[in-house]
Amino acid sequence: MVNDKAPENYQHKFLECDERFEAIFGLTSAASKIIDSNLTIIRVNQALVNLLGYSSDELVGTQIMDYACEDDKRHWHELQEAMWHKGKPNFQLDACIVKKDRSLAWVHVTTILFKENEVAYAYTILDDFTSWKQLQESERRLSLAVTYSKMAVWELNLETRAITRSEGFEKLFGLSKSDEISDEATLLKMFEPEDRQKLESVLNNIHPGQNFDFQGRILTPDGIIKWINFQGKAERDAMGAKILGTLYDITRDKMAEREKDDFISIASHELKTPLTALKGSLQVLERMKENPTPMFAVMVKQAAKSMDKVTNLVDELLNAGRVAEGQLHLKTTRFNISRAIDECCLHVTAAGTYQITVGGEKDLELEGDSERIQRVIVNFVNNAVKYAPQSKEIAILVSRVSGFIRVSVTDQGPGIPADRVPYLFDRFYRADQNGMQYSGLGLGLYISAEIIKKHNGHIGVDSQPGTGSTFWFELPA
């Protein structure tokens, strides 16, 4: 019987274990190294050579800390200290290391303390998870891009009709976290009936490999209509047929598109009238030029009036364009506000039809762009003339209000319904009342509001149907 405790058997088994370790150390795909108590690398395997890009000779004699990213060095060193000097048998951490080509790799580090011939060494495995880290970073960036672009990602299983969605889906649809849109039927119910049928048809007839782009209106639980853009592509994988895509709120784009269409319609209508009158006047003047009659002067005056109207409309367009592009620049001076009011209202007082009274503190002075402030006042007065033609008296009051100088223009006209007041200073909005159509592009109050904002002031209106309206602005005193 063989005695397993014989010295030669111990020696044989030791050699076998050593050979196995050498085989595993050299051939394993896990990057490995052995360091001594000075943290100096004394052995490396081929996997570590492949990971870092250095040769074995370049690595042996250096320290792994030499390859650590700066942010990880402190923590890694503290763990090494705890193992070598405080009896900690092993440690683990995730760290970033710099390769020979200066690219980065992320590794799970596992270090185990062991002794050989009473000498302490440490065996370290560096498990490369760079690909996972890069995937995680890509997903994070995609998530940020989706969040900041106010989009949501969705997936529809074409077999079960179940919907999977990203964060932000509920916000786009005006839902709370407790509300559920988990399948196609629930989603379709959110859409207006006409658009619902169109979307349902698209989803039912799409095949793998096809793209679609759909725009439709939804009604949110709080009664707001939104335009939603659905984009996606149908595909088939191991999990079955599905549609993967994005959706985002295009309500603002649709509103802008509608405003553009409204503006083109309004501008065409407003320009057509004076241009037609101007063309007619010029045709009559052409026939009269050889033999002028008393009508000649009237036609010249009419042509000039039509040209002024065209010029004013074009001027409004140019000013609106400058405002929209942030190109509204101020020429600031110090001026007397009452004197500025008198100057800019001459066109009304000279006609003799309307009486303008200026009251309040007439000696107040302002720091601002006098010409643009006068434009605001003229706009207020012209609106009083246009929308309150029966009110022959227009009152302008200058006063101090809590560190501001307020200028208010009051008429005795029909007033403005409360539901229209919030929109008066919007671009292209015209407060047509009782079916009456008024001229203008709906830009005057919009431009006025931007001028006052540029002066760090406030603008508003107080009105009650049947008791007239007071348009006002305040500028810092």
PDB file of N, CA and C in Angstrom, residues 3 40 68 98 111 117 119 146 183 214 251 264 277 313 389 391 399 454 477:
ATOM      1  N   ASN A   3       1.975   4.931   0.740  1.00  0.00           N
ATOM      2  CA  ASN A   3       1.783   5.904   1.823  1.00  0.00           C
ATOM      3  C   ASN A   3       1.703   7.304   1.223  1.00  0.00           C
ATOM      4  N   THR A  40       4.629  45.958  -6.847  1.00  0.00           N
ATOM      5  CA  THR A  40       5.336  45.830  -8.115  1.00  0.00           C
ATOM      6  C   THR A  40       4.876  44.576  -8.843  1.00  0.00           C
ATOM      7  N   ALA A  68      -3.632  53.260 -13.752  1.00  0.00           N
ATOM      8  CA  ALA A  68      -4.966  53.607 -13.258  1.00  0.00           C
ATOM      9  C   ALA A  68      -5.342  55.033 -13.649  1.00  0.00           C
ATOM     10  N   VAL A  98      -5.703  53.017 -18.149  1.00  0.00           N
ATOM     11  CA  VAL A  98      -5.279  53.639 -19.410  1.00  0.00           C
ATOM     12  C   VAL A  98      -4.379  52.663 -20.160  1.00  0.00           C
ATOM     13  N   THR A 111      -8.517  41.197  -6.101  1.00  0.00           N
ATOM     14  CA  THR A 111      -7.148  40.942  -5.630  1.00  0.00           C
ATOM     15  C   THR A 111      -7.201  40.051  -4.385  1.00  0.00           C
ATOM     16  N   ASN A 117       6.341  30.220   0.429  1.00  0.00           N
ATOM     17  CA  ASN A 117       7.610  30.210   1.177  1.00  0.00           C
ATOM     18  C   ASN A 117       7.681  31.376   2.163  1.00  0.00           C
ATOM     19  N   VAL A 119       6.519  34.209   1.980  1.00  0.00           N
ATOM     20  CA  VAL A 119       6.583  35.540   1.362  1.00  0.00           C
ATOM     21  C   VAL A 119       5.183  35.888   0.832  1.00  0.00           C
ATOM     22  N   VAL A 146     -33.320  61.885 -25.505  1.00  0.00           N
ATOM     23  CA  VAL A 146     -34.776  61.740 -25.581  1.00  0.00           C
ATOM     24  C   VAL A 146     -35.455  62.686 -24.604  1.00  0.00           C
ATOM     25  N   ASP A 183     -51.596  49.036 -24.030  1.00  0.00           N
ATOM     26  CA  ASP A 183     -51.872  48.318 -25.268  1.00  0.00           C
ATOM     27  C   ASP A 183     -52.367  49.285 -26.338  1.00  0.00           C
ATOM     28  N   PHE A 214     -46.634  59.470 -38.734  1.00  0.00           N
ATOM     29  CA  PHE A 214     -48.047  59.849 -38.572  1.00  0.00           C
ATOM     30  C   PHE A 214     -48.175  61.024 -37.620  1.00  0.00           C
ATOM     31  N   THR A 251     -47.278  70.283 -31.183  1.00  0.00           N
ATOM     32  CA  THR A 251     -48.340  71.278 -31.082  1.00  0.00           C
ATOM     33  C   THR A 251     -47.835  72.672 -31.442  1.00  0.00           C
ATOM     34  N   ILE A 264     -50.535  84.884 -43.755  1.00  0.00           N
ATOM     35  CA  ILE A 264     -50.539  85.053 -45.207  1.00  0.00           C
ATOM     36  C   ILE A 264     -51.910  85.494 -45.689  1.00  0.00           C
ATOM     37  N   ALA A 277     -56.673 100.177 -54.502  1.00  0.00           N
ATOM     38  CA  ALA A 277     -57.022 101.604 -54.535  1.00  0.00           C
ATOM     39  C   ALA A 277     -55.917 102.433 -55.185  1.00  0.00           C
ATOM     40  N   LEU A 313     -48.062  98.926 -43.271  1.00  0.00           N
ATOM     41  CA  LEU A 313     -48.150  97.470 -43.163  1.00  0.00           C
ATOM     42  C   LEU A 313     -46.770  96.826 -43.312  1.00  0.00           C
ATOM     43  N   PRO A 389     -64.866 103.540 -32.246  1.00  0.00           N
ATOM     44  CA  PRO A 389     -65.069 104.724 -33.096  1.00  0.00           C
ATOM     45  C   PRO A 389     -66.103 105.700 -32.552  1.00  0.00           C
ATOM     46  N   SER A 391     -66.399 106.505 -29.431  1.00  0.00           N
ATOM     47  CA  SER A 391     -65.830 107.215 -28.277  1.00  0.00           C
ATOM     48  C   SER A 391     -64.919 108.324 -28.803  1.00  0.00           C
ATOM     49  N   SER A 399     -48.609 108.764 -14.655  1.00  0.00           N
ATOM     50  CA  SER A 399     -48.579 108.709 -13.196  1.00  0.00           C
ATOM     51  C   SER A 399     -47.416 107.856 -12.710  1.00  0.00           C
ATOM     52  N   LYS A 454     -38.370  95.007 -23.634  1.00  0.00           N
ATOM     53  CA  LYS A 454     -36.988  95.387 -23.890  1.00  0.00           C
ATOM     54  C   LYS A 454     -36.553  96.515 -22.965  1.00  0.00           C
ATOM     55  N   ALA A 477     -38.844 104.044 -13.271  1.00  0.00           N
ATOM     56  CA  ALA A 477     -38.725 105.499 -13.088  1.00  0.00           C
ATOM     57  C   ALA A 477     -37.243 105.832 -13.000  1.00  0.00           C
TER      58      ALA A 477
END
